[in-house]
Short mmCIF file of C-alpha atoms in Angstrom, two decimals:
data_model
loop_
_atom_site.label_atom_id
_atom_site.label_comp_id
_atom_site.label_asym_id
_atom_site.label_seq_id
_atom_site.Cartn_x
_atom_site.Cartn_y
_atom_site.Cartn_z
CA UNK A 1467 94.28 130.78 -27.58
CA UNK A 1468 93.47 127.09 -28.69
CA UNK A 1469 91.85 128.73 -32.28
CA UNK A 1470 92.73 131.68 -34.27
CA UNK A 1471 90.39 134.99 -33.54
CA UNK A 1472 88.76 134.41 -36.63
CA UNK A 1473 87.38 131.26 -35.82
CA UNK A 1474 85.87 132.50 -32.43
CA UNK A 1475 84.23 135.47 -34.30
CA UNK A 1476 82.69 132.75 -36.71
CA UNK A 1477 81.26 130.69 -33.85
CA UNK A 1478 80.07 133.85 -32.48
CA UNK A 1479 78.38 134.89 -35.43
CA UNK A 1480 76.72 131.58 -35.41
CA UNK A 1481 75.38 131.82 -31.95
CA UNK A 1482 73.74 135.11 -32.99
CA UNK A 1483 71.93 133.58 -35.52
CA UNK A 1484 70.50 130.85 -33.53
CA UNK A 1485 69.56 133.88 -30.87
CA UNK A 1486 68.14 136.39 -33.51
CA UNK A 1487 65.67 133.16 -34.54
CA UNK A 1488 64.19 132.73 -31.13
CA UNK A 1489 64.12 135.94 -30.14
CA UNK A 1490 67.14 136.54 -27.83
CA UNK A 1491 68.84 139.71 -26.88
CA UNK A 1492 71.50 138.50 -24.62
CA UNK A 1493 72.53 134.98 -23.84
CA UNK A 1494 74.20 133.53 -20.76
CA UNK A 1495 76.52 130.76 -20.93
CA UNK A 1496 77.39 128.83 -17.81
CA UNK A 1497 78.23 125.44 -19.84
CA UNK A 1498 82.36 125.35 -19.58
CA UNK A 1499 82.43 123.73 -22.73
CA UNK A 1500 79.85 126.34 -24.67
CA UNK A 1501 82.15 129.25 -22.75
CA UNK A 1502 85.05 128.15 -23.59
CA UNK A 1503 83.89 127.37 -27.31
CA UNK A 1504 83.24 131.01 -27.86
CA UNK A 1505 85.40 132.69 -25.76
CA UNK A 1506 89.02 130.34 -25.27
CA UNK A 1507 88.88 129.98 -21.84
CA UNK A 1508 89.87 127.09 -20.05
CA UNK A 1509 90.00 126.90 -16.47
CA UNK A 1510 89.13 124.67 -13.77
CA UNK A 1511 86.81 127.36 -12.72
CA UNK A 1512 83.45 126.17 -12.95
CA UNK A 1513 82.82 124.28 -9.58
CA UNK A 1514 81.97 127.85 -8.61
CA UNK A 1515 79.48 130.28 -10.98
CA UNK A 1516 80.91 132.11 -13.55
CA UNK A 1517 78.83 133.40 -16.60
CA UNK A 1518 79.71 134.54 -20.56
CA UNK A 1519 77.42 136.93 -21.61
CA UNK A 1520 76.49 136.99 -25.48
CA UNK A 1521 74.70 140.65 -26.73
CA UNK A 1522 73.15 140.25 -29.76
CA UNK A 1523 74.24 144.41 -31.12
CA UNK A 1524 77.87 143.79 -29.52
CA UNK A 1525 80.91 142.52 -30.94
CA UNK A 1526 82.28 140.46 -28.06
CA UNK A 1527 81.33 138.92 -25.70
CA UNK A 1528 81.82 139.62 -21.73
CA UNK A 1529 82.69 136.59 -18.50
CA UNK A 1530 81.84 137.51 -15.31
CA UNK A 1531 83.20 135.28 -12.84
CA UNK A 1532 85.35 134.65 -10.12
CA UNK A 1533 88.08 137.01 -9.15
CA UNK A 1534 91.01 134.91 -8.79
CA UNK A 1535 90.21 133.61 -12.03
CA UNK A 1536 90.08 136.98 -14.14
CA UNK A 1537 93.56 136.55 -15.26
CA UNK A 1538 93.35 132.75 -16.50
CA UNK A 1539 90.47 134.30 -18.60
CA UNK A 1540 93.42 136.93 -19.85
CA UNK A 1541 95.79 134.22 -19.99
CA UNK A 1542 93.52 131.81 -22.61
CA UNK A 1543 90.61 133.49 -24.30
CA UNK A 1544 90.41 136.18 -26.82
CA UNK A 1545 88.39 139.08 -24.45
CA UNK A 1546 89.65 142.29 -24.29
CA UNK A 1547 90.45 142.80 -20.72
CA UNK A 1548 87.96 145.51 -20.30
CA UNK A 1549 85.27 142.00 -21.35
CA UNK A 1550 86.42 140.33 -18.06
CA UNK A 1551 84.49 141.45 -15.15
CA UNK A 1552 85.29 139.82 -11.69
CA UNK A 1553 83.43 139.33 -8.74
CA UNK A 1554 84.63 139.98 -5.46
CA UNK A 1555 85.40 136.86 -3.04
CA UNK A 1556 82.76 137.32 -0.61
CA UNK A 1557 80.15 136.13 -3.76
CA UNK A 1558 81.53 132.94 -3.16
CA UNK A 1559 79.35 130.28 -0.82
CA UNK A 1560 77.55 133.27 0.82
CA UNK A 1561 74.45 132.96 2.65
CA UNK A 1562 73.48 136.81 1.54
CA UNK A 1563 74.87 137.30 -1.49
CA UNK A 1564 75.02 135.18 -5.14
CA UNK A 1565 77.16 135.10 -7.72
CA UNK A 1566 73.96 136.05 -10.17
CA UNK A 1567 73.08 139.16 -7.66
CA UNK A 1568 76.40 140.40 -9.16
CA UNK A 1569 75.19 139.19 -12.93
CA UNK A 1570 72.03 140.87 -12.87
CA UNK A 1571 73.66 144.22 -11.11
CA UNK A 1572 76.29 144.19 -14.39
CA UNK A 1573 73.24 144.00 -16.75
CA UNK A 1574 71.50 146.82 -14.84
CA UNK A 1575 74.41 149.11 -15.33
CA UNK A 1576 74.98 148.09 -19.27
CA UNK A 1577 71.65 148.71 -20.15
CA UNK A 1578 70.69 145.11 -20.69
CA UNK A 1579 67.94 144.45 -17.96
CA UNK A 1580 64.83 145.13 -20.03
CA UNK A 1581 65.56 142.58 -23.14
CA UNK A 1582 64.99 139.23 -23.96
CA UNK A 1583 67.36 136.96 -21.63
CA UNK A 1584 68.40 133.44 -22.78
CA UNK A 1585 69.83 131.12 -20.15
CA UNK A 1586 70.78 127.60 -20.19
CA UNK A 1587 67.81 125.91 -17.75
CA UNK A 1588 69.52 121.93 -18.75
CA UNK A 1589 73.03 122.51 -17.25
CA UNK A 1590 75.07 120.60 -14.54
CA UNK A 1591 76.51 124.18 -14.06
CA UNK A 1592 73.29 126.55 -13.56
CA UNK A 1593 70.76 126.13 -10.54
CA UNK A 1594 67.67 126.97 -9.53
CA UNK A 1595 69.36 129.23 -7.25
CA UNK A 1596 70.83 131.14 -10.16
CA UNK A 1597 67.61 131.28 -12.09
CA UNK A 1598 65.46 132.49 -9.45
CA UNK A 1599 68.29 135.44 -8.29
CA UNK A 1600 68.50 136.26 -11.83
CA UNK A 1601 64.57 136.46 -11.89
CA UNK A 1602 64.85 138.44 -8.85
CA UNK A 1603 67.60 140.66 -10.12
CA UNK A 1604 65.79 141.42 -13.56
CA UNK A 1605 62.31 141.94 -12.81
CA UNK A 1606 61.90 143.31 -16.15
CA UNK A 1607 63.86 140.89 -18.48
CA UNK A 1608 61.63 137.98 -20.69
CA UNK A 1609 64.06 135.00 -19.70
CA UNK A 1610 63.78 132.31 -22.49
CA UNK A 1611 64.96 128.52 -22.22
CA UNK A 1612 67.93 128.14 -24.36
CA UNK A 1613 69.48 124.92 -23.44
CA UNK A 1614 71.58 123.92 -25.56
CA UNK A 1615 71.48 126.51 -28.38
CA UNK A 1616 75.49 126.64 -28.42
CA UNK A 1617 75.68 122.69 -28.66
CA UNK A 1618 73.55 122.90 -31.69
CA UNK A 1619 76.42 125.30 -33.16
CA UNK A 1620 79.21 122.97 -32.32
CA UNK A 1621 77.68 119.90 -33.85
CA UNK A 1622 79.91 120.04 -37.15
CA UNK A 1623 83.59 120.56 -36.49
CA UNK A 1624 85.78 122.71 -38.17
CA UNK A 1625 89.52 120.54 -39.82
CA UNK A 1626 91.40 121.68 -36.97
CA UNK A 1627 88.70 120.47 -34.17
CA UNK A 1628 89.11 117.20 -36.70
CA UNK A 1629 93.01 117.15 -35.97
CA UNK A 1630 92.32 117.92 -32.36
CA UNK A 1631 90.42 114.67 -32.10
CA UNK A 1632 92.69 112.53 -34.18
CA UNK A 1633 95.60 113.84 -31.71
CA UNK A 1634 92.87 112.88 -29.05
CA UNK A 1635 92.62 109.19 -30.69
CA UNK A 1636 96.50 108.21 -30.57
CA UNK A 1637 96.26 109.13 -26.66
CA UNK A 1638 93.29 106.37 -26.07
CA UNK A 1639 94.98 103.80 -27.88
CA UNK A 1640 97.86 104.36 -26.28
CA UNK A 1641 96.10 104.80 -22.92
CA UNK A 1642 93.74 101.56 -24.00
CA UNK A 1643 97.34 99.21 -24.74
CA UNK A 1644 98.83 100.35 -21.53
CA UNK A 1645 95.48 98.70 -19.18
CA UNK A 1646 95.25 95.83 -21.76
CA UNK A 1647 99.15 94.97 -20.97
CA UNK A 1648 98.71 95.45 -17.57
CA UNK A 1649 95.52 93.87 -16.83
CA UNK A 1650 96.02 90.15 -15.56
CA UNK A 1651 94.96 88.09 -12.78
CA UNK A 1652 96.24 89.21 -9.35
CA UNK A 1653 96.76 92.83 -10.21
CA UNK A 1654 94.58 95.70 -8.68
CA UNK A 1655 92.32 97.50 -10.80
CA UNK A 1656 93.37 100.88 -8.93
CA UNK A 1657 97.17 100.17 -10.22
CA UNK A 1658 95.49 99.37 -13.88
CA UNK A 1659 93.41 102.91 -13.65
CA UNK A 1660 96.64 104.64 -12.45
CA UNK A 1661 98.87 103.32 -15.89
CA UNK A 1662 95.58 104.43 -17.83
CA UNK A 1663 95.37 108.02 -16.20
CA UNK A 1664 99.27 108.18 -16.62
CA UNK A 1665 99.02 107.52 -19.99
CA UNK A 1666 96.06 109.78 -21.39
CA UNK A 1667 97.55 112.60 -19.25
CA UNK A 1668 101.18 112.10 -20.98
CA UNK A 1669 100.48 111.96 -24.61
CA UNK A 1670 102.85 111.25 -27.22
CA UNK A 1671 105.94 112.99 -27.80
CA UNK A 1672 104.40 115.73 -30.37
CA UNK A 1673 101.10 116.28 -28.25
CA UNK A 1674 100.67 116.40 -24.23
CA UNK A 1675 97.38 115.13 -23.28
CA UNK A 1676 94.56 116.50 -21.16
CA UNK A 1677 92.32 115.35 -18.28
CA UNK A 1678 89.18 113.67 -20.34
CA UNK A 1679 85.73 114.34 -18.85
CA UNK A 1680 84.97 110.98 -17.63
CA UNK A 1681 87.68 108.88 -15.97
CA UNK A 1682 88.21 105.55 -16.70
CA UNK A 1683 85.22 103.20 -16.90
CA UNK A 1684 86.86 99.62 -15.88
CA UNK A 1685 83.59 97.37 -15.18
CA UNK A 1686 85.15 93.52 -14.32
CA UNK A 1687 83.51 90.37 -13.64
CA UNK A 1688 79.74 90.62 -13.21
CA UNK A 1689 79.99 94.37 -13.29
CA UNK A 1690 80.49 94.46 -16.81
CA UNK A 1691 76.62 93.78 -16.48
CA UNK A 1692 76.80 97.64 -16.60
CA UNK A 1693 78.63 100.31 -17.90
CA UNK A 1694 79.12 103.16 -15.49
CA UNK A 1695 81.46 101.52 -12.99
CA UNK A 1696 84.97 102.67 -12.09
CA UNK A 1697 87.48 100.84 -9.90
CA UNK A 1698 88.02 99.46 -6.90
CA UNK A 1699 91.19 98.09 -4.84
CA UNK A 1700 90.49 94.50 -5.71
CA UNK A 1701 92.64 92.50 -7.65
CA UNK A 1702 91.80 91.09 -11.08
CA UNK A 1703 90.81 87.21 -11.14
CA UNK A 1704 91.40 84.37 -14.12
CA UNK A 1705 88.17 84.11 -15.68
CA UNK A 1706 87.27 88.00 -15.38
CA UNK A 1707 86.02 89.73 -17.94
CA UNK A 1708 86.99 93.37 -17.87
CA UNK A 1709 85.48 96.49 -20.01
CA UNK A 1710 87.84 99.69 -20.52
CA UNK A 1711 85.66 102.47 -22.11
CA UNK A 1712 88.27 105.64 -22.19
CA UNK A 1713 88.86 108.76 -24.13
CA UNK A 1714 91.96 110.84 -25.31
CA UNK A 1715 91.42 114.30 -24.67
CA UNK A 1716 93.87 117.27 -26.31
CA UNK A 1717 93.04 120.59 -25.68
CA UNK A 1718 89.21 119.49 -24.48
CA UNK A 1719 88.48 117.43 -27.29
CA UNK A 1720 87.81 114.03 -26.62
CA UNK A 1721 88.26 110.64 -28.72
CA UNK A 1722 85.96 107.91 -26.87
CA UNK A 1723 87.18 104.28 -27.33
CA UNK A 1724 85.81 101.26 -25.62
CA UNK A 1725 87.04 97.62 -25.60
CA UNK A 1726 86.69 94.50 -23.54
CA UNK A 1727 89.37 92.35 -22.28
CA UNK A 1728 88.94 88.07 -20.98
CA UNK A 1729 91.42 86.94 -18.54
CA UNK A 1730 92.07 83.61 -19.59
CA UNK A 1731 89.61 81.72 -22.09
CA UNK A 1732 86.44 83.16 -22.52
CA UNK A 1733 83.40 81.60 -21.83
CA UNK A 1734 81.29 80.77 -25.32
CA UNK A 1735 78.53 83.44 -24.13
CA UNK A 1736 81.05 86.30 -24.09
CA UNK A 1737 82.70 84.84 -27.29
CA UNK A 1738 79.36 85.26 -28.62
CA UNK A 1739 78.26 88.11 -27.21
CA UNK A 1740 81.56 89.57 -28.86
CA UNK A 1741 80.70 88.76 -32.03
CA UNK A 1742 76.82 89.84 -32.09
CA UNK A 1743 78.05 93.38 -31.00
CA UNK A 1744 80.97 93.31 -33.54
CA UNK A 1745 79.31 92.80 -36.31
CA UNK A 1746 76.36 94.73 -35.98
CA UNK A 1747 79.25 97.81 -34.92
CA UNK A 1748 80.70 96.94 -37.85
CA UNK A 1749 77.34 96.98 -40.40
CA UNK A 1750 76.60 100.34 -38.98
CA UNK A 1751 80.49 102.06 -39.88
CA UNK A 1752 80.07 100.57 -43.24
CA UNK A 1753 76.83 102.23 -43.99
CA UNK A 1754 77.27 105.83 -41.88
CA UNK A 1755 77.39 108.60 -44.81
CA UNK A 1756 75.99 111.81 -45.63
CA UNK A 1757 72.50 112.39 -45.93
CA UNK A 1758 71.16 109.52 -43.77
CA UNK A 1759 69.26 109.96 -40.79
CA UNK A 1760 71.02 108.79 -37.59
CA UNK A 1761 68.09 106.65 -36.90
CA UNK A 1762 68.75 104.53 -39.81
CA UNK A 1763 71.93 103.68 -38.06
CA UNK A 1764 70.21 102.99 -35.51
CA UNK A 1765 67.87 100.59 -37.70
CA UNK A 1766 71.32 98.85 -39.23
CA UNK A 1767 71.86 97.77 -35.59
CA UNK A 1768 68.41 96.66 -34.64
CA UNK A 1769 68.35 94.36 -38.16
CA UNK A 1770 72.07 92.99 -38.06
CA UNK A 1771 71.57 91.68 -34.29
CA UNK A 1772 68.00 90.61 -34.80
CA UNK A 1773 69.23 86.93 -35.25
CA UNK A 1774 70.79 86.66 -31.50
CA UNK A 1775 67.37 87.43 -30.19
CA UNK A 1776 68.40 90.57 -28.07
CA UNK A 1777 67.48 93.57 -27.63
CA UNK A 1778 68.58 97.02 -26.91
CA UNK A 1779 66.93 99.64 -25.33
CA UNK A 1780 69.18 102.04 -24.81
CA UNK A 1781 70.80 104.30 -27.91
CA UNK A 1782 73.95 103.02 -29.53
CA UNK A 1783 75.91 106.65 -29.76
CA UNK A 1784 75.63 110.32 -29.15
CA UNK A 1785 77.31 113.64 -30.53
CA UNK A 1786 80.80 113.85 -28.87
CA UNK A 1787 83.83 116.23 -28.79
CA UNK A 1788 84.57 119.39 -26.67
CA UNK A 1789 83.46 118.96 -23.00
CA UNK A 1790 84.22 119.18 -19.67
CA UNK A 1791 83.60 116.68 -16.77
CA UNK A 1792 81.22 115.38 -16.09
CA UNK A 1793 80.48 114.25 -19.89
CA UNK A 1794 82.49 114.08 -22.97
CA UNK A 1795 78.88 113.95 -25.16
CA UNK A 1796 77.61 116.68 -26.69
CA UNK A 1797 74.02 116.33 -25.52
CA UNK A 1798 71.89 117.07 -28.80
CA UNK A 1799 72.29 114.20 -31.35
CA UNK A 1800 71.86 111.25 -30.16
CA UNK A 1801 72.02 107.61 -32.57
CA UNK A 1802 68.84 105.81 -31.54
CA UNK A 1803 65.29 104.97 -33.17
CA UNK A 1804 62.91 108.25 -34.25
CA UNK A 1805 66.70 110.54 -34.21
CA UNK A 1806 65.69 112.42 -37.69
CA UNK A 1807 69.07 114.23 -38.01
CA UNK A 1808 70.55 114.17 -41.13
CA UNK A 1809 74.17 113.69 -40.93
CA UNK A 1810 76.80 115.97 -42.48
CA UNK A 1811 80.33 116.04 -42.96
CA UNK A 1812 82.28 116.63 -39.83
CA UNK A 1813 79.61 115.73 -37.53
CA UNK A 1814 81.73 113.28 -34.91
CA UNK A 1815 80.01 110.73 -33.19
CA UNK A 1816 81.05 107.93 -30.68
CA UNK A 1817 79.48 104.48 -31.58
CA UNK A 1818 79.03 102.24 -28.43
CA UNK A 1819 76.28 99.38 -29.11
CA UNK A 1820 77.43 97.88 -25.95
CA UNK A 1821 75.22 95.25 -24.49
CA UNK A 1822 74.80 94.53 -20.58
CA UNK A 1823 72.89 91.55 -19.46
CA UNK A 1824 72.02 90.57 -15.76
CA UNK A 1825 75.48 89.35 -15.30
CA UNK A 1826 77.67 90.03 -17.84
CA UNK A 1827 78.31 92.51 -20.75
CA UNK A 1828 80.16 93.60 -23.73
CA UNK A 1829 81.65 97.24 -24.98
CA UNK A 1830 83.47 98.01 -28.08
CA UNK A 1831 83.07 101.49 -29.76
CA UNK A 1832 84.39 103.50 -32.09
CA UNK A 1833 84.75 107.44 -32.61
CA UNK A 1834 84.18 108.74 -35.83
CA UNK A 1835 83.77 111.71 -38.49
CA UNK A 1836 81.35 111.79 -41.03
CA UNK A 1837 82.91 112.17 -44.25
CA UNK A 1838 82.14 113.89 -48.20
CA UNK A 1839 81.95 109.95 -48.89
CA UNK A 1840 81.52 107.95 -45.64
CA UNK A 1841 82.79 108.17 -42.22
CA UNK A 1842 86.61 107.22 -40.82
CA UNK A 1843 87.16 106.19 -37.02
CA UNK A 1844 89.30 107.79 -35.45
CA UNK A 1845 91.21 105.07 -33.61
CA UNK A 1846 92.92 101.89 -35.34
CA UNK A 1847 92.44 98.83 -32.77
CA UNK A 1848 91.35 95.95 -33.55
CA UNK A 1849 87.73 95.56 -32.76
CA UNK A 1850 87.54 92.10 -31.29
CA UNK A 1851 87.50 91.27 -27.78
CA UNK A 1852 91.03 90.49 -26.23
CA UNK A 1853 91.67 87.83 -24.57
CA UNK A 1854 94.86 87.79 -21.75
CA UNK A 1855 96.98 84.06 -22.01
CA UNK A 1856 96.94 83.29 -18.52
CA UNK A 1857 100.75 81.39 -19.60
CA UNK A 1858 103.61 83.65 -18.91
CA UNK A 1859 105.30 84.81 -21.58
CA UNK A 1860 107.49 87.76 -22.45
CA UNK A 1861 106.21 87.78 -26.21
CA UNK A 1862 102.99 90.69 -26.20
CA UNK A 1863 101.69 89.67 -29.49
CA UNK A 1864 99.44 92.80 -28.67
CA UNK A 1865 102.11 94.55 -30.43
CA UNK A 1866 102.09 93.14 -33.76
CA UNK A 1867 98.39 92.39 -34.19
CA UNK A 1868 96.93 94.54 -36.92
CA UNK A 1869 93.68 95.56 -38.10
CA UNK A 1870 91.03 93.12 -36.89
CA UNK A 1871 90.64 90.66 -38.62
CA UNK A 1872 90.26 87.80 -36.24
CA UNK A 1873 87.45 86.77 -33.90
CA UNK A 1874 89.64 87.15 -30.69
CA UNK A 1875 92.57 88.18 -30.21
CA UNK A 1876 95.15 86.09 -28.29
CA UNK A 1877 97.30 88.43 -25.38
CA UNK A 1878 99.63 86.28 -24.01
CA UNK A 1879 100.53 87.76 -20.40
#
């Protein structure tokens, strides 16, 4: 198990009160990241249904899912084995039979078909094929939204989902070095993603590292005029300006970093560009504490970049930690205008005021835990954009910069 049984029973506890205050007798979990939360669990299991069931009057919790994956359950989660109920093989991509026929059939026979059902209607991982067998299967259960009732419960951390994360951070740094170094005109930005990938997956000595829930986002050229781009067999030209936006991941928990890297000498709109989102990134991680509300951050931004003239739409971070693909966020809080959360201590966020114009763009971010006092990042780059010396030189004075302190930061290649 990733956590002691303690803290599962906690979490658990948690989740019941949440249920008990809307009403809910049993909950269903199909979120990976809620499951394995509460129960340990961590499989690649969840491209095919699989359900933890939550009752309110019992002690643990029970997963139904497939049966060739009944003993990873055993092998990661704290379930008595009598909790793990498989379904046979012929549930899976049947045109006469689902995966919930078999959910609804288990709640039958436990006694649980006449209560007050909670199900997760917002999930990648539950359709509307599961909702309306479960309907089918439980003509006499209330079924009640309750998206994201378990994110709600994993919003403030607990130290060692802190230390998870800061193990998390040295992989990203690592991983964001190794495509900095590597990155130069002429190479292929599949050969760059493959160092990255090689590098969040490998660790450090102490700590192996995990598969993060997004893969590298490696934007170049006029496709840093948006965000959500991976790679592509093409090779890297002088001039290009390339965004890495990557996360460390140990044990599903994710550290977020983004930078952005010139090959060659920047042109004065990225060099300025740079510094509007710096700066304002910066005003905001001075001023994050305890007892604001998130959209005050939010407001810090909007005031600080006022002066360039631009403006951004979109919100400038989210609620991060354990996921799964296809999202390392934690989809409740999110850092933008009208957000009334009040931040707390160990709440973990990852700050990304990136701007993207029609042809050209700028990322750097920062995850981060709210402290007693303020908040600490969790990564130690240098938050300036890089910039690659196009003259060939065996001296990486990437290595020896500390701290950021300077407007750009000189690579030589």
């Amino acid at each position: 198990m990733t956590f002691g049984t303690a803290e599962y029973k906690e979490r658990i506890r948690k989740t019941k009160e949440r249920m008990a205050i809307k009403g809910i007798d049993v909950l269903l979990i199909t979120d990976p990241a809620n499951m394995n939360y509460l129960s340990g669990y961590d499989g690649w299991s969840f491209y095919v249904h699989q359900m933890l069931v939550i009752i309110i009057d019992e002690d643990q919790p029970i997963w139904i899912g497939r049966l060739m994956d009944a003993n990873g359950v055993k092998a990661t989660s704290w379930l008595y084995h009598e909790n793990i109920i498989p379904y046979p093989e012929d549930y899976i991509h049947s045109d006469t039979k689902h995966p919930m026929d078999f959910v609804a059939d288990i709640l039958k026979q436990i006694g649980q078909d006449k209560r007050s059902i909670g199900v997760e209607m917002e999930n990648y991982y539950f359709t509307a094929k599961c909702y309306q067998q479960l309907e089918k299967g439980l003509p006499n259960a209330k079924f009640q939204d309750a998206t994201l009732l378990v994110n709600w419960v994993r919003l403030i951390k607990s130290n060692m989902e802190i230390e998870y994360m800061k193990h998390a951070a040295l992989f990203v740094e690592k991983a964001m070095m190794s495509g900095i170094e590597l990155i130069d005109a002429g190479v292929r930005e599949c050969d760059a993603a493959a160092k990255i990938l090689h590098t969040q997956v490998a660790g450090t000595a102490e700590y192996g590292g995990d598969y993060p829930a997004i893969m590298p986002l490696l934007p170049s050229g006029e496709k840093t005029s948006t965000p959500h781009l991976t790679w592509t067999d093409g090779r890297y030209k002088n001039g290009d300006t390339v965004i890495l936006e990557l996360a460390g991941c140990y044990k599903r928990y994710h550290s977020p970093l983004a930078r952005t890297l010139n090959i060659g000498k920047p042109s004065d709109k990225i060099k300025a560009l740079s510094n509007i989102v710096v700066e304002g990134l910066n005003a905001c991680l001075e001023m994050i504490r305890p007892g604001i509300a998130c959209e005050e951050i939010e407001e810090t931004w909007r005031k600080t970049i006022s002066k360039s003239g631009i403006v951004k739409e979109s919100r400038i971070g989210y609620a991060m930690g354990l996921n799964y693909p296809p999202d390392w966020g934690e989809h409740t809080v999110s850092i933008r205008k009208g957000e009334k959360t009040i931040l707390q201590p160990n709440m973990t966020f990852h700050l990304i005021p990136g701007i993207w114009l029609d042809n050209y763009g700028f990322e750097a971010s920062e995850s981060l835990r709210v402290t007693e006092t303020g908040c600490e990042t969790f990564a130690k780059l240098p938050r300036e954009l890089f910039i690659k010396d196009t003259v060939p030189t065996t001296n990486l004075l990437i290595n020896t910069i500390k701290g950021g302190e300077e407007d750009c930061l000189s690579l030589p290649s």
